[in-house]
Amino acid sequence: MDIMDFLSPLIGGIQVLDNFTIWGFILLGTIIGVIVGALPGVGATMTYGMLLPFTFTLPADVAIALLLSISVGNAFGNSIPAILMGIPGSPSAILTVIDGYSLHKKGESGLALAVAWFAAMAGQAISIILFVLMVVPLMAMAYNFGDPEKFALFLLGIVAIASLTGDNVVKGLMAGGVGFMIGIVGLDPNSPLPRFTFGFSILRTGFDIAPVMIGLLALGELFRSTRQVFKWEARIDTKHAAKFPPLYKLKDTIWPILSGTFIGTFISAIPGAGATPAAMIAYQQAQLFAKRPEEFGKGSIEGLAANEAAQNASNSGEAAPALALGLPTSGSMVLLLAALTIHGFIPGPNMIRQTPELFYAAIGGMLAATLILTLTGWHLGLAMLRFVNINRSIVVVLSIFTVLVGVYCLSYRVFDVWVVIGCGVIGYYLSRYGYAVAAAALAVVLGRQLERSLRLGLNLTDGDWIGMLSRPFTALFVCVTITFLSIGIYRTMKFRKKMRDAKMLTEATAAD
Amino acid sequence: MDSRKDLLFALAMVCLGVAVILITYNFREPVIQDTIGPRAFPYGLGLLFAVGGAFVAIQRLKSMHAGNGYIVPDEGGEDEEAYPASGVRAMAMIGLCCVYTLVLQPIGFIVATPFFVALALFLMNERKPMLLITTSLCFTAGTYVLIHLLLDGRLPEGVLKGLLP
């Protein structure tokens, strides 16, 4: 690999932006991302779910640029309610509440918003370079992948998400199994044998991925949102005006931004990790090296900057394994791959090696969205103050309606609407009872390929399991899978011990 | 989270596992044979559901007690603490979505959608008639213009077939 291997994707990314159409969609995506980010509870995954059906009429490169620009806008937008209302726009913005909202209550809203904006833009811009530095070697590594390696890689992705999301690894694995079950319906990948079709011809080709994904990840969450009725505006405190602070006040945020960007990019690239742990680790790390660690939790701009930079950097980090290996690490990346599947691409290690324009479109989309937010982010952020005042019930109902109509418009079949509702119900129950929905969604996308790779891999080694699993990369992925599973089991046991201790304490208090 | 519902869900997983194993047992023999065949994965999944569901059910039974009204800490998505939550409302919304899907083609998008939106808002405790009427009509008209007229999509016309632009 030489320097041009790394520079050419950046040049390709810039070249993608040579027409107004793609700029228009990126601008639209960025604005939508900021708006939905500013609405508590409406995250990037749900937005992807709602807009996915409408991206199928677009060329694949425009669709990918649009979707990633939504993520970029969203990661900045979710800080706005966190700082001004004390409500995180998404789980990854939880730590923004601690320091951002503290600054807001002290009358430093302008400083908090400016730090969030500066850190988000710098983190996003630097992480695009790290994204290229990660993807190029991953692509080179994936060049040698055969079916055994693909099987181990897909298994790693599903087990990692099942083990690390949620508090119960057994439930996580069962959720992955549910996804497999949905994916398995249809003809057997190696022979024309129908499985679980129950005689319905419409099921012989299996379920379309898009309605299943949208149902599990977006509609399930929307059904969950209907459990509660409240108004966002009741909790807004707008007594402090937001003015941009003098630039010297941002000086202390440079190192936390750099460390947050590195941590955010690399941690979020780990399957099952995502933006939330990345932001939390970045925050803790920033506290260790902070000039004023005592301010953390009470309105620290260093903590806020590290956390914001990590959140935005996680967009690039999550996209790296999704595009380079076909291994999504978050719900939104699962939907991104689903979108590409509908465009005729097969997620997997060779996807962007064969179609580098997807890689360039991802870089171009994130670059352009960063530029747009750099130029307009501050004013856009202030404008979003109006959006957080809109009626939550209308947003929820509009979102459900958009999902139903959008899915119908995919292929004008009412059957798809039934599928999305069915999967929405499954997603709702999985999410309610702690079964990792993201693992189920990922298993739908990768399940059939995992089975096919295993069976072809075994054919390759004449049915010799040891021969198949002892190939270098396969063995490496299996070892990492076992490690993730062990971490999941440990976390589950720790959670149960915590619950037992809490129960004993409650009983002891009651006895007293 | 209500531990009794969690237990029921785990038992449903056990039933699903048993059903998957039984259905897989009745698969036809494939013409093309390979090392593990088309039954291995479904059997594995059935076993995962049955054993995993039983494990979760036993765990839940061991920790279940009537104190705190069988409520245990959430393992999944938590509701907002400050506001009451209603599973019945979520079920009603799911039911409403099913009814909308059922009537979408027979009566058409233009007629079905305002009722769906208004009823959905009503379920979400919106009671102002003006808000219900304007929002449902705006949603319907906006979506129709966007999809049918601008994007050249096809929305079900139903009873208004031949009358719409």
XYZ file of C-alpha atoms in Angstrom:
677
model
C 0.000 0.000 0.000
C 1.328 3.440 -0.834
C 0.184 6.965 -0.100
C -1.997 7.065 -3.224
C -4.092 4.184 -1.888
C -5.144 6.553 0.877
C -5.284 9.782 -1.118
C -7.294 8.457 -4.058
C -10.444 7.749 -1.968
C -10.338 11.327 -0.654
C -9.924 12.669 -4.186
C -12.691 10.318 -5.351
C -14.907 11.594 -2.530
C -14.363 15.185 -3.639
C -14.991 14.257 -7.281
C -18.364 12.751 -6.372
C -19.442 16.241 -5.340
C -19.187 17.646 -8.850
C -22.915 18.076 -9.424
C -25.663 20.111 -7.834
C -28.026 17.154 -7.447
C -25.874 15.389 -4.892
C -25.243 18.676 -3.053
C -28.991 19.258 -2.920
C -29.649 15.843 -1.373
C -26.760 16.227 1.071
C -28.091 19.629 2.135
C -31.540 18.104 2.571
C -30.120 15.164 4.530
C -28.073 17.403 6.799
C -31.058 19.611 7.625
C -33.299 16.586 8.208
C -30.556 15.093 10.403
C -30.295 18.225 12.551
C -34.089 18.494 12.878
C -34.641 14.872 13.887
C -31.573 15.001 16.103
C -33.166 17.925 17.920
C -36.342 15.914 18.520
C -35.822 13.757 21.611
C -36.376 10.086 20.888
C -36.185 10.390 17.099
C -32.712 9.148 16.223
C -30.787 8.450 13.048
C -32.004 4.838 12.877
C -35.668 5.844 12.959
C -35.041 8.537 10.348
C -33.252 6.050 8.117
C -36.242 3.759 8.515
C -38.699 6.460 7.482
C -36.699 7.747 4.529
C -35.339 4.446 3.239
C -38.260 3.716 0.894
C -37.835 7.099 -0.742
C -34.122 6.539 -1.439
C -34.741 3.631 -3.785
C -35.585 5.962 -6.632
C -32.179 7.616 -6.212
C -28.868 6.350 -7.616
C -26.974 4.301 -5.010
C -24.209 6.880 -4.534
C -26.713 9.694 -3.946
C -28.668 7.478 -1.527
C -25.570 6.635 0.520
C -24.453 10.290 0.603
C -27.959 11.354 1.681
C -28.153 8.751 4.453
C -24.700 9.538 5.852
C -25.411 13.279 5.773
C -28.454 12.526 7.954
C -26.142 10.825 10.465
C -23.764 13.786 10.460
C -26.591 16.278 11.029
C -28.165 14.030 13.629
C -25.014 13.705 15.739
C -24.880 17.495 16.020
C -28.635 18.031 16.331
C -29.056 15.650 19.266
C -26.928 17.939 21.434
C -29.378 20.814 21.166
C -32.167 19.406 23.384
C -29.470 17.887 25.622
C -27.953 21.312 26.285
C -31.093 23.445 26.339
C -33.687 21.050 27.754
C -31.656 18.498 29.664
C -33.073 15.738 27.432
C -30.659 13.764 25.250
C -31.794 13.653 21.607
C -30.320 10.134 21.495
C -28.623 7.799 24.025
C -25.146 8.881 22.905
C -25.942 12.448 24.031
C -26.550 11.417 27.666
C -23.226 12.864 28.791
C -23.936 16.072 26.866
C -26.774 16.612 29.309
C -24.461 16.468 32.314
C -22.069 19.212 31.257
C -24.055 20.984 28.538
C -27.200 21.420 30.600
C -25.111 22.492 33.617
C -23.536 25.228 31.485
C -26.999 26.233 30.244
C -28.285 26.546 33.822
C -25.287 28.734 34.653
C -26.316 31.066 31.817
C -23.561 29.806 29.473
C -25.859 28.379 26.777
C -23.930 30.121 24.010
C -20.635 28.626 25.191
C -22.154 25.134 25.465
C -23.719 25.275 21.995
C -20.542 26.718 20.474
C -18.384 23.979 22.021
C -20.826 21.324 20.799
C -20.825 22.785 17.288
C -17.028 23.255 17.109
C -16.314 19.780 18.525
C -18.884 18.120 16.272
C -17.460 19.705 13.123
C -13.799 19.158 14.009
C -14.492 15.592 15.147
C -16.395 14.803 11.982
C -13.774 16.314 9.658
C -10.795 14.554 11.279
C -12.639 11.269 11.530
C -13.184 11.195 7.755
C -9.396 10.938 7.345
C -9.302 8.187 9.994
C -12.176 6.482 8.137
C -10.063 6.303 4.979
C -7.049 5.097 6.979
C -9.194 2.276 8.387
C -11.116 1.265 5.291
C -8.175 0.941 2.887
C -6.316 -1.739 4.942
C -9.613 -3.494 5.733
C -10.373 -3.665 2.010
C -6.919 -5.075 1.317
C -7.397 -7.662 4.067
C -10.835 -8.611 2.767
C -9.355 -9.295 -0.681
C -8.344 -12.787 0.449
C -11.624 -13.689 2.150
C -13.312 -16.902 1.054
C -16.484 -18.489 2.375
C -14.958 -19.713 5.678
C -13.709 -16.199 6.494
C -17.032 -14.632 5.494
C -18.892 -17.072 7.754
C -16.638 -16.257 10.727
C -16.869 -12.515 10.046
C -20.677 -12.496 9.861
C -20.864 -14.653 12.991
C -18.581 -12.195 14.774
C -20.808 -9.266 13.842
C -24.011 -10.893 15.030
C -22.557 -12.342 18.246
C -20.859 -9.039 19.102
C -24.079 -7.047 18.785
C -26.067 -9.757 20.592
C -23.543 -9.834 23.442
C -22.868 -6.157 23.914
C -26.280 -4.536 23.487
C -28.670 -5.124 26.348
C -28.105 -6.585 29.774
C -28.778 -10.252 29.045
C -26.593 -12.143 26.574
C -29.043 -15.072 26.299
C -31.792 -12.697 25.218
C -29.362 -11.046 22.790
C -28.561 -14.386 21.163
C -32.242 -15.312 20.957
C -32.933 -11.949 19.303
C -30.263 -12.791 16.737
C -32.058 -16.122 16.278
C -35.339 -14.315 15.576
C -33.591 -12.352 12.836
C -32.177 -15.586 11.394
C -35.648 -17.114 11.404
C -37.084 -14.199 9.435
C -34.154 -14.353 7.009
C -34.378 -18.112 6.565
C -37.937 -18.027 5.175
C -37.901 -18.874 1.476
C -35.828 -21.169 -0.682
C -32.808 -22.873 0.841
C -29.663 -21.055 -0.398
C -28.043 -24.281 -1.657
C -31.020 -26.201 -3.050
C -34.520 -25.394 -4.336
C -36.149 -26.528 -1.095
C -38.726 -24.155 0.435
C -38.361 -23.559 4.164
C -41.064 -22.080 6.423
C -43.151 -20.897 3.461
C -46.281 -22.834 4.609
C -47.390 -23.192 0.988
C -47.588 -19.435 0.326
C -45.958 -18.670 -3.007
C -45.291 -15.061 -1.966
C -42.904 -16.389 0.701
C -40.828 -18.527 -1.688
C -38.442 -15.639 -2.386
C -38.332 -14.718 1.285
C -39.226 -11.405 2.886
C -37.915 -8.220 1.308
C -35.218 -6.858 3.557
C -36.406 -3.228 3.630
C -39.870 -3.724 5.227
C -38.386 -6.156 7.752
C -35.597 -3.775 8.743
C -37.868 -0.740 8.887
C -40.375 -2.686 10.978
C -37.843 -4.023 13.462
C -35.788 -0.886 13.907
C -38.115 2.055 13.227
C -41.758 1.009 13.585
C -41.076 -1.077 16.710
C -39.533 1.974 18.352
C -42.445 4.149 17.211
C -44.958 1.705 18.702
C -42.977 1.936 21.925
C -43.167 5.751 21.748
C -46.974 5.559 21.711
C -46.939 4.056 25.220
C -46.459 7.517 26.667
C -48.026 10.888 25.988
C -46.226 14.053 27.025
C -45.212 17.361 25.584
C -41.595 18.357 25.045
C -42.184 22.055 25.500
C -43.129 21.609 29.155
C -39.495 20.982 29.959
C -37.824 23.736 27.926
C -35.982 26.456 29.728
C -35.317 29.289 27.325
C -34.553 32.058 29.748
C -30.905 32.187 28.769
C -30.126 33.710 25.388
C -27.548 31.885 23.240
C -24.736 34.078 21.907
C -21.548 32.853 20.252
C -18.666 33.190 22.762
C -15.244 34.728 22.054
C -13.003 32.220 20.228
C -10.318 32.110 22.960
C -12.850 30.345 25.188
C -12.714 27.335 22.850
C -8.912 26.982 23.147
C -9.067 24.398 25.937
C -11.245 22.109 23.861
C -8.633 21.269 21.197
C -6.988 18.286 22.950
C -10.263 16.781 24.179
C -11.596 17.070 20.623
C -8.575 15.256 19.195
C -8.685 12.462 21.779
C -12.473 12.211 21.488
C -12.216 11.939 17.711
C -9.688 9.088 17.818
C -11.597 7.202 20.493
C -14.957 7.835 18.836
C -13.793 6.601 15.441
C -12.071 3.434 16.602
C -14.442 2.360 19.404
C -17.554 2.779 17.256
C -15.976 0.615 14.548
C -16.108 -2.367 16.931
C -19.218 -4.451 16.243
C -21.729 -3.968 19.026
C -20.067 -0.869 20.463
C -21.501 2.144 18.599
C -21.625 5.833 19.475
C -22.764 5.616 23.103
C -19.825 3.678 24.620
C -17.481 5.613 22.332
C -18.746 8.916 23.773
C -18.528 7.585 27.331
C -14.962 6.310 26.964
C -13.922 9.573 25.300
C -15.437 11.504 28.209
C -13.631 9.423 30.854
C -10.366 9.654 28.944
C -10.694 13.436 28.640
C -11.220 13.688 32.399
C -7.932 11.850 33.047
C -5.926 14.434 31.090
C -8.111 17.497 31.659
C -6.773 20.836 32.875
C -9.763 21.128 35.201
C -11.005 17.595 35.935
C -12.954 18.841 38.942
C -15.382 20.612 36.574
C -16.460 17.352 34.895
C -20.116 16.761 35.569
C -20.648 20.367 36.627
C -20.308 22.141 33.286
C -16.907 21.215 31.821
C -16.281 22.383 28.259
C -13.478 19.805 27.971
C -15.845 16.962 28.801
C -18.511 18.347 26.488
C -15.999 18.713 23.635
C -14.589 15.175 23.977
C -18.058 13.679 24.102
C -19.370 15.678 21.133
C -16.292 14.970 19.006
C -16.603 11.245 19.770
C -20.299 11.211 18.841
C -19.688 12.763 15.441
C -16.542 10.726 14.826
C -18.590 7.595 15.429
C -20.389 8.244 12.105
C -17.137 7.548 10.288
C -16.194 4.729 12.636
C -19.497 2.896 12.176
C -19.369 3.292 8.403
C -15.885 1.754 8.134
C -16.671 -1.931 8.882
C -20.130 -1.591 7.308
C -18.708 -0.596 3.947
C -15.310 -2.315 4.011
C -16.461 -5.683 5.364
C -20.238 -5.578 4.996
C -20.414 -5.721 8.784
C -22.709 -3.039 10.240
C -22.098 -2.089 13.870
C -25.281 -0.114 14.543
C -28.967 0.001 13.611
C -28.507 2.858 11.160
C -25.679 1.012 9.401
C -27.870 -2.091 9.128
C -30.436 0.065 7.329
C -27.722 1.609 5.160
C -26.728 -1.890 4.045
C -30.396 -2.754 3.526
C -30.668 0.267 1.226
C -27.641 -0.924 -0.736
C -29.092 -4.432 -0.936
C -32.203 -3.027 -2.590
C -29.952 -1.246 -5.067
C -28.553 -4.646 -6.026
C -25.376 -4.711 -3.939
C -24.556 -7.746 -1.830
C -23.200 -6.731 1.589
C -19.902 -8.438 2.237
C -16.152 -8.065 2.276
C -15.880 -7.445 -1.447
C -18.689 -4.925 -1.812
C -16.720 -1.697 -2.085
C -13.669 -3.309 -3.641
C -15.934 -4.124 -6.576
C -17.855 -0.838 -6.408
C -15.496 1.874 -5.088
C -18.030 4.565 -6.003
C -19.947 3.632 -2.837
C -16.853 4.369 -0.783
C -16.325 7.689 -2.565
C -19.985 8.605 -2.103
C -19.716 7.910 1.644
C -16.644 10.145 1.917
C -18.221 12.832 -0.273
C -21.471 12.738 1.712
C -19.757 13.127 5.061
C -17.353 15.807 3.777
C -20.103 17.902 2.224
C -22.383 17.535 5.250
C -19.504 18.645 7.498
C -18.889 21.667 5.302
C -22.590 22.559 5.275
C -22.788 22.262 9.053
C -19.600 24.282 9.496
C -21.128 27.113 7.507
C -24.678 26.918 8.793
C -24.579 24.761 11.946
C -24.663 27.565 14.477
C -27.717 29.250 12.947
C -29.324 25.881 12.205
C -28.858 24.938 15.850
C -30.563 28.110 17.045
C -33.390 27.584 14.548
C -33.950 24.109 15.983
C -35.107 25.705 19.220
C -38.422 26.198 17.448
C -38.578 22.562 16.347
C -38.235 21.170 19.854
C -41.478 22.996 20.591
C -43.546 20.979 18.131
C -46.202 18.578 19.303
C -44.675 15.171 20.126
C -47.896 13.281 19.377
C -48.013 14.727 15.869
C -44.378 13.735 15.284
C -45.043 10.154 16.419
C -48.214 9.771 14.334
C -46.603 11.410 11.289
C -43.652 9.039 11.625
C -45.861 5.928 11.809
C -47.877 7.124 8.830
C -44.703 7.871 6.831
C -43.374 4.377 7.542
C -46.600 2.680 6.397
C -46.993 4.751 3.227
C -43.263 4.658 2.454
C -43.170 0.866 2.680
C -46.291 0.575 0.514
C -44.571 2.710 -2.136
C -41.556 0.354 -2.246
C -43.353 -2.006 -4.604
C -47.012 -0.990 -4.205
C -47.866 -4.174 -2.299
C -50.114 -4.245 0.764
C -48.242 -7.422 1.743
C -45.159 -5.297 2.511
C -47.242 -3.126 4.841
C -48.340 -6.260 6.714
C -44.697 -7.324 6.929
C -43.620 -3.957 8.330
C -46.417 -4.002 10.925
C -45.621 -7.615 11.881
C -41.934 -6.832 12.248
C -42.836 -3.635 14.121
C -44.730 -5.727 16.665
C -41.771 -8.128 16.945
C -39.411 -5.159 17.351
C -41.683 -3.633 19.991
C -41.753 -6.785 22.104
C -38.055 -7.523 21.657
C -37.197 -4.011 22.719
C -39.633 -3.998 25.657
C -38.220 -7.178 27.177
C -34.518 -6.601 26.615
C -33.918 -8.665 23.464
C -31.384 -6.807 21.272
C -33.369 -5.576 18.258
C -30.185 -4.518 16.449
C -28.930 -8.124 16.619
C -32.200 -9.355 15.109
C -31.976 -6.792 12.307
C -28.356 -7.623 11.579
C -29.155 -11.339 11.500
C -31.877 -10.696 8.910
C -29.341 -9.015 6.619
C -26.463 -11.412 7.203
C -28.235 -14.629 8.228
C -28.725 -16.200 4.815
C -25.218 -15.306 3.745
C -23.828 -16.696 6.986
C -25.559 -20.032 6.390
C -24.531 -20.100 2.745
C -20.904 -19.248 3.591
C -20.792 -21.961 6.244
C -22.172 -24.605 3.915
C -19.960 -23.599 0.981
C -16.993 -23.300 3.351
C -17.567 -26.833 4.595
C -17.831 -28.065 1.020
C -14.488 -26.386 0.367
C -12.838 -28.371 3.161
C -14.749 -31.613 2.432
C -16.783 -31.292 5.593
C -13.738 -30.845 7.813
C -14.775 -28.363 10.523
C -11.284 -28.078 11.986
C -9.803 -27.491 8.563
C -12.311 -24.718 7.971
C -12.024 -23.014 11.328
C -8.237 -23.200 11.519
C -7.679 -20.962 8.506
C -5.823 -17.869 9.869
C -8.487 -15.177 9.480
C -11.311 -17.600 10.307
C -9.547 -18.652 13.503
C -8.911 -14.999 14.394
C -12.570 -14.042 13.907
C -13.781 -17.077 15.855
C -11.441 -16.174 18.752
C -12.724 -12.579 18.760
C -16.303 -13.927 18.644
C -15.632 -16.112 21.696
C -14.098 -13.090 23.448
C -17.201 -10.967 22.764
C -19.434 -13.793 23.937
C -17.405 -14.092 27.148
C -17.677 -10.340 27.715
C -21.442 -10.617 27.183
C -21.734 -13.468 29.697
C -19.628 -11.517 32.212
C -21.788 -8.403 31.760
C -24.967 -10.443 32.220
C -23.648 -12.013 35.425
C -22.563 -8.604 36.704
C -26.001 -7.151 35.961
C -27.752 -10.023 37.763
C -25.456 -9.663 40.771
C -26.272 -5.944 40.892
C -29.980 -6.785 40.783
C -29.609 -9.400 43.541
C -27.708 -6.924 45.744
C -30.372 -4.280 45.142
C -33.098 -6.810 46.027
C -31.325 -7.871 49.227
C -30.902 -4.233 50.212
C -34.609 -3.589 49.613
C -35.576 -6.638 51.703
C -33.205 -5.649 54.491
C -34.620 -2.104 54.521
C -38.173 -3.494 54.592
C -37.278 -5.824 57.497
C -35.858 -2.874 59.459
C -40.737 -4.275 33.523
C -43.359 -6.762 34.727
C -41.499 -10.010 35.463
C -44.635 -12.081 34.721
C -44.814 -10.724 31.160
C -41.098 -11.340 30.745
C -41.707 -14.931 31.869
C -44.555 -15.307 29.369
C -42.375 -13.949 26.584
C -39.637 -16.446 27.493
C -42.178 -19.289 27.453
C -43.401 -18.107 24.053
C -39.797 -18.419 22.870
C -39.730 -22.018 24.136
C -42.938 -22.759 22.169
C -41.450 -21.096 19.076
C -38.347 -23.256 19.429
C -40.381 -26.465 19.672
C -42.508 -25.427 16.679
C -39.406 -24.649 14.598
C -37.904 -28.067 15.408
C -41.141 -29.870 14.523
C -41.589 -28.000 11.241
C -37.930 -28.565 10.322
C -38.311 -32.307 10.991
C -40.958 -32.419 8.260
C -38.794 -30.737 5.575
C -38.454 -32.724 2.349
C -35.092 -34.337 1.632
C -33.112 -32.001 -0.663
C -31.967 -33.167 -4.087
C -28.531 -31.585 -3.652
C -26.805 -32.790 -0.483
C -24.080 -30.920 1.390
C -22.256 -31.473 4.667
C -24.835 -30.033 7.049
C -27.882 -29.748 4.787
C -30.887 -27.403 4.948
C -32.108 -28.668 8.318
C -29.049 -27.860 10.441
C -29.614 -24.127 10.813
C -33.341 -24.329 11.603
C -32.650 -27.117 14.115
C -29.967 -24.941 15.698
C -32.346 -21.990 15.885
C -35.118 -24.113 17.352
C -32.733 -25.391 19.990
C -31.532 -21.852 20.741
C -35.102 -20.625 21.282
C -36.112 -23.641 23.364
C -33.031 -23.747 25.605
C -32.573 -19.964 25.776
C -36.259 -19.388 26.515
C -36.235 -22.069 29.213
C -33.095 -20.548 30.740
C -34.622 -17.053 30.876
C -37.893 -18.479 32.244
C -36.070 -20.329 35.038
C -34.014 -17.230 35.850
C -37.199 -15.170 36.020
C -39.045 -17.740 38.158
C -36.154 -17.846 40.624
C -36.121 -14.074 41.058
C -39.895 -13.575 40.957
C -41.681 -12.260 44.011
C -44.877 -10.346 44.626
C -43.082 -7.429 46.299
C -43.091 -4.273 44.159
C -45.995 -5.745 42.162
C -43.672 -8.117 40.236
C -41.867 -5.113 38.763
C -38.172 -5.701 38.070
C -35.562 -3.358 36.546
C -35.886 -2.990 32.775
C -33.507 -5.027 30.664
C -34.723 -3.333 27.512
C -35.895 0.080 26.398
C -37.100 2.024 29.386
C -40.064 4.375 29.439
C -39.613 8.002 30.449
C -39.745 7.928 34.226
C -41.816 11.044 34.764
C -44.813 9.968 32.662
C -47.279 7.078 32.905
C -46.980 4.405 30.216
C -49.810 2.445 28.643
C -49.274 -0.820 26.822
C -52.965 -0.748 25.869
C -52.393 2.446 23.867
C -49.523 0.827 21.980
C -51.717 -2.202 21.234
C -54.553 0.062 20.077
C -52.135 1.868 17.761
C -50.984 -1.457 16.310
C -54.645 -2.438 15.829
C -55.346 0.869 14.107
C -52.413 0.313 11.746
C -53.836 -3.135 10.893
C -57.296 -1.707 10.174
C -55.751 1.027 7.989
C -53.833 -1.601 6.027
C -56.990 -3.686 5.609
C -59.068 -0.826 4.220
C -56.315 0.951 2.280
C -57.011 -0.739 -1.054
C -60.805 -1.189 -0.859
C -61.640 2.374 0.158
C -58.496 4.137 -1.014
C -55.758 6.333 0.387
C -57.653 9.643 0.238
C -60.623 8.359 2.233
C -58.789 6.083 4.686
C -55.882 8.320 5.645
C -57.697 11.256 7.342
C -59.568 8.802 9.587
C -56.356 6.937 10.386
C -54.419 10.083 11.271
C -57.279 11.605 13.297
C -57.853 8.374 15.226
C -54.113 7.925 15.833
C -53.891 11.463 17.220
C -56.999 10.797 19.313
C -55.262 7.738 20.752
C -52.345 9.994 21.627
C -54.749 12.058 23.764
C -55.177 14.906 21.277
C -58.755 16.102 21.714
C -58.913 19.477 19.946
C -61.258 19.010 16.941
C -59.531 21.670 14.847
C -56.125 20.091 15.377
C -57.440 16.633 14.488
C -59.178 17.853 11.332
C -56.447 20.139 10.014
C -53.582 17.757 10.763
C -55.295 14.744 9.200
C -56.325 16.659 6.084
C -52.893 18.294 5.699
C -51.103 14.923 6.080
C -53.354 13.332 3.515
C -53.205 16.129 0.966
C -49.456 16.684 1.413
C -48.609 13.013 0.987
C -50.941 12.614 -1.989
C -49.391 15.615 -3.749
C -45.852 14.463 -2.968
C -46.208 10.800 -3.905
C -48.972 10.724 -6.486
C -48.440 13.987 -8.308
C -44.767 14.903 -7.819
C -43.041 11.511 -7.542
C -45.456 9.821 -9.951
C -46.186 7.040 -7.451
C -49.401 5.028 -7.272
C -51.538 5.287 -4.168
C -54.700 3.163 -3.894
C -57.683 5.121 -5.273
C -60.390 2.821 -3.860
C -63.904 4.265 -4.009
C -62.612 7.432 -5.710
C -61.241 5.509 -8.693
C -61.442 7.656 -11.845
C -62.343 10.807 -9.917
C -58.816 11.859 -8.898
C -56.188 13.763 -10.929
